[in-house]
Coordinates of C-alpha atoms and ligand atoms in Angstrom, one line a residue:
M32 CA -16.1 -59.5 -38.0
R33 CA -15.9 -55.8 -37.8
Q34 CA -18.0 -54.1 -40.6
P35 CA -15.9 -51.8 -42.8
I36 CA -16.7 -48.2 -42.0
S37 CA -18.4 -46.5 -44.9
R38 CA -17.0 -43.2 -46.2
G39 CA -20.1 -41.4 -45.0
R40 CA -19.8 -42.9 -41.5
F41 CA -16.0 -42.2 -41.4
S42 CA -16.4 -38.5 -42.2
A43 CA -19.3 -38.1 -39.6
G44 CA -17.1 -39.9 -37.1
A45 CA -14.0 -37.8 -38.0
A46 CA -16.1 -34.6 -37.8
A47 CA -17.4 -35.6 -34.3
A48 CA -13.8 -36.4 -33.2
F49 CA -12.5 -33.1 -34.6
A50 CA -15.3 -31.2 -32.9
G51 CA -14.4 -33.0 -29.7
I52 CA -10.8 -31.8 -30.0
V53 CA -12.0 -28.3 -30.8
V54 CA -14.3 -28.4 -27.7
V55 CA -11.5 -29.7 -25.5
K56 CA -9.0 -27.2 -26.9
S57 CA -11.4 -24.3 -26.5
R58 CA -12.1 -25.5 -22.9
A59 CA -8.4 -25.8 -22.4
L60 CA -8.0 -22.3 -24.0
A61 CA -10.5 -21.0 -21.4
D62 CA -8.3 -22.5 -18.7
Q63 CA -5.3 -20.8 -20.3
P64 CA -5.9 -17.1 -19.3
Q65 CA -5.6 -14.6 -22.1
F66 CA -3.6 -12.4 -19.6
Q67 CA -1.5 -13.8 -16.8
Y68 CA -0.4 -10.9 -14.5
K69 CA 1.3 -10.5 -11.1
F70 CA 0.3 -8.4 -8.0
A71 CA 2.8 -7.6 -5.2
S72 CA 2.6 -5.9 -1.8
N73 CA 5.1 -5.3 1.0
I74 CA 2.9 -6.4 3.9
S75 CA 2.0 -9.8 5.4
V76 CA -0.5 -12.1 3.9
D77 CA -2.9 -11.8 6.8
H78 CA -3.1 -8.0 6.7
P79 CA -6.6 -6.9 5.5
L80 CA -4.9 -5.5 2.3
N81 CA -3.9 -9.0 1.1
V82 CA -7.0 -10.6 2.4
R83 CA -9.2 -8.3 0.3
M84 CA -6.8 -8.4 -2.7
T85 CA -7.0 -12.2 -2.7
Q86 CA -10.8 -11.9 -2.8
M87 CA -10.7 -9.2 -5.5
W88 CA -8.5 -11.1 -7.9
N89 CA -10.6 -14.3 -7.5
A90 CA -13.7 -12.2 -8.3
V91 CA -12.0 -10.7 -11.3
N92 CA -10.9 -14.1 -12.6
Q93 CA -14.5 -15.4 -12.2
E94 CA -16.1 -12.4 -13.8
T95 CA -13.7 -12.4 -16.8
K96 CA -14.3 -16.2 -17.2
G97 CA -10.7 -16.9 -16.6
R98 CA -9.4 -14.4 -19.2
L99 CA -7.4 -12.4 -16.6
K100 CA -5.5 -14.4 -13.9
V101 CA -3.5 -12.5 -11.4
Q102 CA -0.9 -14.3 -9.2
M103 CA -0.4 -12.8 -5.7
F104 CA 3.1 -12.0 -4.3
P105 CA 2.5 -10.6 -0.7
N106 CA 5.0 -9.9 2.0
N107 CA 7.9 -8.6 -0.1
Q108 CA 8.3 -11.9 -2.0
L109 CA 9.5 -10.0 -5.0
G110 CA 11.9 -7.7 -3.0
G111 CA 11.7 -4.4 -1.1
D112 CA 9.5 -1.5 -2.2
P113 CA 12.1 0.3 -4.3
A114 CA 12.9 -3.0 -6.2
M115 CA 9.2 -3.7 -6.7
L116 CA 8.6 -0.2 -7.9
T117 CA 11.3 -0.7 -10.5
Q118 CA 9.7 -3.9 -11.6
L119 CA 6.3 -2.2 -11.9
R120 CA 7.8 0.6 -14.1
S121 CA 9.5 -1.9 -16.3
G122 CA 6.4 -4.0 -16.7
A123 CA 7.9 -7.1 -15.1
L124 CA 5.3 -6.6 -12.4
Q125 CA 1.8 -5.5 -13.4
F126 CA 0.0 -4.5 -10.2
F127 CA 1.5 -3.1 -6.9
T128 CA 0.3 -1.3 -3.8
L129 CA 2.7 1.4 -2.6
D130 CA 2.5 4.2 -0.1
G131 CA 2.6 7.7 -1.7
G132 CA 5.5 8.6 0.5
I133 CA 7.7 5.9 -1.2
L134 CA 6.2 6.6 -4.6
Q135 CA 7.5 10.1 -4.1
S136 CA 10.8 9.1 -5.6
V137 CA 9.1 8.8 -9.0
V138 CA 6.1 11.1 -8.4
P139 CA 7.2 13.9 -6.1
V140 CA 3.8 15.2 -5.3
A141 CA 2.6 11.7 -4.1
G142 CA 4.5 12.5 -0.8
I143 CA 1.9 15.1 0.1
Q144 CA -0.4 12.6 1.8
G145 CA 2.2 12.2 4.6
V146 CA 2.7 15.8 5.6
G147 CA 3.3 15.7 9.4
F148 CA 0.1 16.2 11.5
A149 CA -1.8 17.4 8.4
F150 CA -4.7 14.9 8.7
K151 CA -6.2 14.2 12.2
N152 CA -7.5 10.8 11.1
S153 CA -8.1 8.5 8.2
A154 CA -11.6 9.7 7.5
D155 CA -10.3 13.3 6.9
A156 CA -7.4 11.9 4.8
F157 CA -9.7 9.8 2.5
A158 CA -12.0 12.8 2.1
A159 CA -9.0 14.7 0.6
M160 CA -7.6 11.8 -1.4
D161 CA -11.0 10.7 -2.8
G162 CA -11.5 14.3 -3.9
P163 CA -9.5 17.0 -5.9
L164 CA -6.2 16.4 -4.1
G165 CA -6.3 12.6 -5.0
T166 CA -7.3 13.5 -8.6
Y167 CA -4.3 15.9 -8.8
V168 CA -1.8 13.3 -7.6
R169 CA -3.3 10.5 -9.8
K170 CA -2.7 12.8 -12.9
D171 CA 0.9 13.1 -11.9
I172 CA 1.2 9.3 -11.4
E173 CA -0.2 8.7 -14.8
G174 CA 2.2 11.2 -16.3
K175 CA 5.0 8.8 -15.2
G176 CA 3.7 5.8 -17.1
L177 CA 1.8 4.2 -14.3
Y178 CA -2.0 3.8 -13.8
A179 CA -3.5 4.7 -10.4
F180 CA -6.9 3.2 -9.4
E181 CA -9.5 5.6 -8.1
K182 CA -9.5 4.4 -4.4
M183 CA -6.4 4.2 -2.2
W184 CA -6.1 1.3 0.3
E185 CA -5.8 2.0 4.0
N186 CA -2.7 1.7 6.2
G187 CA -3.7 4.1 8.9
M188 CA -2.3 6.7 11.4
R189 CA 1.3 6.1 12.2
Q190 CA 2.6 5.6 15.8
I191 CA 6.2 5.5 17.0
T192 CA 7.7 2.3 18.5
S193 CA 11.0 2.1 20.2
S194 CA 13.2 -0.3 22.2
T195 CA 14.9 2.4 24.3
H196 CA 12.3 4.8 25.8
P197 CA 8.8 6.3 25.2
M198 CA 8.7 9.4 22.9
K199 CA 6.4 11.5 25.1
T200 CA 7.8 14.9 24.0
A201 CA 9.8 16.1 21.0
D202 CA 12.9 16.3 23.3
D203 CA 12.7 12.4 23.6
L204 CA 13.4 12.1 19.9
K205 CA 16.8 13.8 20.1
S206 CA 19.3 11.6 18.2
F207 CA 16.7 8.8 18.2
K208 CA 17.8 6.2 15.7
V209 CA 14.5 5.7 13.9
R210 CA 13.8 3.7 10.7
T211 CA 11.6 5.4 8.2
P212 CA 10.3 4.0 4.9
P213 CA 12.5 5.1 1.9
G214 CA 10.9 8.5 1.3
R215 CA 12.3 12.0 1.4
L216 CA 9.4 13.6 3.4
W217 CA 9.7 10.8 6.0
V218 CA 13.4 11.4 6.5
D219 CA 12.9 15.2 6.6
L220 CA 10.0 14.9 9.1
F221 CA 12.1 13.0 11.6
K222 CA 15.2 15.1 11.0
S223 CA 13.0 18.2 11.7
L224 CA 11.9 16.5 15.0
G225 CA 15.6 16.2 16.0
A226 CA 15.8 12.4 15.4
A227 CA 18.4 10.5 13.4
P228 CA 16.3 8.8 10.7
T229 CA 17.5 5.9 8.5
P230 CA 15.4 5.0 5.4
I231 CA 15.0 1.2 5.2
A232 CA 12.6 -0.8 3.1
F233 CA 10.0 -2.7 5.1
N234 CA 11.3 -6.2 4.3
E235 CA 14.4 -5.3 6.3
V236 CA 12.8 -3.6 9.3
Y237 CA 12.3 -6.5 11.7
L238 CA 16.0 -7.5 11.4
A239 CA 17.2 -3.9 11.7
L240 CA 15.2 -3.6 15.0
Q241 CA 16.3 -7.0 16.2
N242 CA 20.1 -6.2 15.8
H243 CA 19.7 -2.6 16.9
T244 CA 20.8 -1.1 13.6
V245 CA 17.9 1.2 14.5
D246 CA 16.1 1.7 17.9
G247 CA 12.7 2.3 16.6
Q248 CA 10.3 2.7 13.7
E249 CA 6.8 4.1 13.1
N250 CA 3.7 2.4 11.7
P251 CA 0.0 1.9 12.3
Y252 CA -1.2 -0.6 14.9
A253 CA -2.1 -3.2 12.3
I254 CA 1.4 -3.3 10.8
I255 CA 3.0 -3.4 14.2
D256 CA 0.8 -6.4 14.9
T257 CA 0.9 -8.3 11.6
A258 CA 4.7 -7.8 11.2
R259 CA 5.1 -8.9 14.9
L260 CA 7.2 -5.8 15.7
F261 CA 6.1 -6.2 19.3
E262 CA 8.7 -8.9 19.5
V263 CA 11.5 -6.4 19.0
Q264 CA 10.0 -3.2 20.3
K265 CA 9.1 -2.3 23.9
Y266 CA 7.4 1.1 23.8
L267 CA 4.5 2.3 21.6
T268 CA 4.0 6.1 21.7
V269 CA 0.6 7.2 20.3
T270 CA 1.6 10.2 18.1
N271 CA -0.7 10.0 15.0
H272 CA 2.1 12.0 13.4
M273 CA 1.3 11.0 9.8
W274 CA -1.4 9.3 7.8
S275 CA -0.4 6.4 5.5
A276 CA -2.1 4.7 2.6
F277 CA -1.3 2.7 -0.5
W278 CA -1.9 3.7 -4.1
F279 CA -3.2 0.7 -6.0
L280 CA -1.0 0.9 -9.1
A281 CA -0.8 -0.8 -12.5
N282 CA 2.0 -0.7 -15.1
G283 CA 0.5 1.7 -17.8
D284 CA 1.2 -0.5 -20.8
A285 CA 0.0 -3.6 -19.1
W286 CA -3.2 -1.8 -18.1
R287 CA -3.8 -0.5 -21.6
A288 CA -3.2 -4.0 -23.0
L289 CA -6.4 -5.2 -21.2
P290 CA -9.6 -5.0 -23.3
P291 CA -12.1 -2.4 -22.0
D292 CA -14.5 -5.1 -20.7
I293 CA -11.7 -6.6 -18.5
Q294 CA -10.6 -3.1 -17.4
A295 CA -14.2 -2.4 -16.3
V296 CA -14.3 -5.6 -14.2
V297 CA -11.0 -4.8 -12.5
S298 CA -11.9 -1.1 -11.9
R299 CA -15.3 -2.0 -10.4
N300 CA -13.9 -4.6 -8.1
A301 CA -11.0 -2.3 -7.1
V302 CA -13.5 0.2 -5.7
K303 CA -15.6 -2.5 -4.0
Y304 CA -12.7 -4.2 -2.3
A305 CA -10.8 -1.0 -1.4
V306 CA -13.9 0.2 0.5
R307 CA -14.1 -3.1 2.4
Q308 CA -10.3 -3.1 3.1
R309 CA -10.5 0.5 4.5
R310 CA -13.2 -0.6 6.9
D311 CA -11.4 -3.8 7.9
T312 CA -8.1 -2.0 8.6
A313 CA -9.7 0.9 10.5
L314 CA -11.5 -1.6 12.8
L315 CA -8.2 -3.6 13.2
N316 CA -6.2 -0.4 14.0
A317 CA -8.8 0.6 16.6
S318 CA -8.8 -2.8 18.3
L319 CA -5.1 -3.6 18.8
E320 CA -3.9 -1.4 21.7
D321 CA -4.9 -4.0 24.4
K322 CA -3.5 -6.9 22.4
L323 CA -0.2 -5.1 22.0
K324 CA -0.1 -4.4 25.7
R325 CA -0.8 -8.1 26.4
R326 CA 2.1 -8.8 24.0
G327 CA 4.3 -6.8 26.4
M328 CA 4.4 -3.3 24.9
Q329 CA 4.1 -0.2 27.0
V330 CA 1.7 2.3 25.4
V331 CA 1.9 6.0 26.2
D332 CA 0.4 9.1 24.7
A333 CA 2.7 11.8 23.2
D334 CA 2.4 15.5 23.9
T335 CA 2.1 16.2 20.2
A336 CA 2.0 20.0 20.7
T337 CA 5.8 19.8 21.3
F338 CA 6.1 17.9 18.0
R339 CA 4.2 20.4 16.0
A340 CA 6.1 23.3 17.6
K341 CA 9.4 21.6 16.5
L342 CA 8.1 21.3 12.9
R343 CA 7.1 24.9 12.8
E344 CA 10.4 26.0 14.3
S345 CA 12.3 24.1 11.6
K346 CA 10.1 25.5 8.8
F347 CA 9.0 22.0 7.8
Y348 CA 5.7 23.2 6.4
E349 CA 7.2 26.1 4.4
R350 CA 9.7 23.7 2.9
W351 CA 7.1 21.2 1.7
K352 CA 4.7 23.9 0.5
A353 CA 7.5 25.1 -1.8
E354 CA 8.3 21.6 -2.8
F355 CA 4.7 20.5 -3.6
G356 CA 3.8 23.8 -5.2
P357 CA 0.8 26.1 -4.5
A358 CA -1.8 24.1 -6.5
A359 CA -1.4 20.9 -4.5
W360 CA -0.7 22.7 -1.2
D361 CA -4.0 24.7 -1.6
L362 CA -5.9 21.5 -2.2
L363 CA -4.3 20.0 0.9
E364 CA -5.1 23.0 3.1
A365 CA -8.6 23.1 1.8
K366 CA -9.1 19.9 3.8
T367 CA -6.6 20.4 6.7
G368 CA -6.8 24.1 7.4
K369 CA -3.8 26.4 7.3
L370 CA -0.5 24.5 7.8
A371 CA 2.1 27.1 6.7
Ligands
X2X22 O1 7.1 0.6 5.0 C1 6.3 0.8 5.9 O2 6.5 1.2 7.1 C2 4.8 0.6 5.5 C3 4.6 -0.9 5.5 O3 4.0 1.2 6.5 C4 4.6 1.3 4.2 O4 4.5 0.6 3.2 C5 4.6 2.7 4.2

């Protein structure tokens, strides 16, 4: 026969059971993140940007003991860049990587990173953007309700691809139907070169090339490869006409809602993984020419002196010096030398 449970034993048993519930609940609580955020990007999951972002957010989740969990949405899963930028500004999206030339629609001076032929290579560009010019742009970004992390993430020097013909001299760009990202400086750069630019968000580029809405586009080697643009483009002309990189952005309110210790974990890892991603992407961009040739692309070098002459003729630099203002322009020319 079961012995009746004494009051003393009952209360000890109940206490242990309750403690068990509390322990289970608190463990369950730890599994329920305090903050559940979203990160989005416009490039494919196998690009170094998303490879390193995945590693970074896993590290952040570990180091915050599960308090911040960030779900990844690569490859335009949440829409094109303009739509994702709207989501970031509204707070529906908390983290986003975006080229300054597209961010220009909200932060005009962010377009300065893409001034045609300003930077000779990524190392020179990062020297500028990791310095006073980057600080200047970051301040303007934060003035628009967004938070910009210290280090930008690499895209690379942009090259022109086309389905019609190589772009060896500026004359070859006459009336060339070229896709550009949705950014005012991009459109002006190619208009100044005599082309017929159409701004299209990256999630629609492959199809626009495939159905000949446009005859070409421009991007670094790693994007041409990871987005498989070699399947719909025949020629790759090496122009290095513009440097391209992504600001790593947060919605300002969402960022400020994070406790300082979580912010510190994110900021520290953002620097660590940006530096690794820059190196990965630089190595990838430098390694792809032969692979793209094997994929059937014809690679030629442009006579970029004719491109620069065309930009000077059309007062491109004077126009953008006036647009960005003397303070930002002086910071740019401190790194590039005289442009206008
Ligand atoms: O849209 C593009 O071409 C891309 C992927 O390079 C940028 O995000 C600027």
